[in-house]
Amino acid sequence: MDAGKLNEKLSVLDISGGVWTPVRTTWGSAEQTDKKNLFSSVGIGARAVEFVGRRQAITLHNAICWRGQHCFLTSIIDEGKGHLKIAAALIEPTMCSATRGVKTKNALNNPITVQEALCSFPACVTEKYMGFSVQQPQSQVEETLVLVCPKFVMLKTGDLVTVGARGIYAVTIPHTLDNYKNEYEVVAIKEA
């Protein structure tokens, strides 16, 4: 690769204290493609960008900030001759906060459930690909999203997540087998 083609300033980000923090600046080439990057195994893809840069300490736990846009890394390939090819999805993270219901007793010794704060974290939010079908007349709409989160976010079915300004969603299906990220299908029931 011609060193003159590495003309884009890239900030390598790492998750620290629940937020994406720049750890270093590097130079690379960037090409935005018209293909979709399927950064989620169950959600809809996002616009894709490919970077080429010098070999360095970077993994799929990191992200890149390019021209003020957050780039969620989906693959890193060693191109030889000291260079890496990095595929990413252009996604703007949404700050989320999670709570979990904990059983306790009230002043009258009756069992109750209270919501206990778990963590705050940035998530890449996408819609779940489901198609459309109506089984019967409905007066409620079920909105299903997919939250793609850093690996440290460990939620369970039934946990509640406040997704930015969108509202409160319940975790229905966790997908935690990926080595670099966790995905959570979340649902909110809204009046039609």
Short mmCIF file of N, CA, C and O in Angstrom, two decimals, residues 29-30 52 65 82 108 117 135 147 154 179:
data_model
loop_
_atom_site.label_atom_id
_atom_site.label_comp_id
_atom_site.label_asym_id
_atom_site.label_seq_id
_atom_site.Cartn_x
_atom_site.Cartn_y
_atom_site.Cartn_z
N SER A 29 -6.72 4.54 5.04
CA SER A 29 -7.60 4.89 3.92
C SER A 29 -9.00 4.43 4.29
O SER A 29 -9.18 3.48 5.04
N ALA A 30 -10.01 5.11 3.76
CA ALA A 30 -11.40 4.77 4.06
C ALA A 30 -12.19 4.76 2.77
O ALA A 30 -12.02 5.64 1.92
N VAL A 52 -8.21 0.65 5.56
CA VAL A 52 -6.92 -0.02 5.45
C VAL A 52 -5.94 0.85 6.21
O VAL A 52 -5.90 2.08 6.03
N CYS A 65 -13.56 6.14 15.25
CA CYS A 65 -14.28 7.38 14.96
C CYS A 65 -13.65 7.94 13.68
O CYS A 65 -12.45 8.20 13.65
N GLY A 82 2.39 -5.58 6.54
CA GLY A 82 2.20 -4.65 7.64
C GLY A 82 0.89 -3.87 7.65
O GLY A 82 0.80 -2.85 8.32
N LEU A 108 -45.01 -4.05 55.23
CA LEU A 108 -46.02 -4.96 55.77
C LEU A 108 -45.62 -6.43 55.58
O LEU A 108 -46.42 -7.34 55.75
N ALA A 117 -30.83 -0.80 39.65
CA ALA A 117 -29.98 -0.36 38.54
C ALA A 117 -28.83 -1.34 38.34
O ALA A 117 -28.20 -1.77 39.30
N GLN A 135 -52.15 -11.39 12.64
CA GLN A 135 -52.89 -12.61 12.90
C GLN A 135 -54.37 -12.32 13.17
O GLN A 135 -55.23 -13.08 12.82
N LEU A 147 -30.34 -4.61 20.41
CA LEU A 147 -29.26 -3.82 20.99
C LEU A 147 -27.97 -4.60 20.84
O LEU A 147 -27.86 -5.72 21.35
N MET A 154 -24.10 -7.65 30.46
CA MET A 154 -24.69 -8.98 30.65
C MET A 154 -26.10 -8.83 31.19
O MET A 154 -26.30 -8.57 32.38
N ASN A 179 -17.76 -13.72 20.78
CA ASN A 179 -16.63 -13.39 21.65
C ASN A 179 -16.43 -11.89 21.86
O ASN A 179 -15.72 -11.49 22.79
#
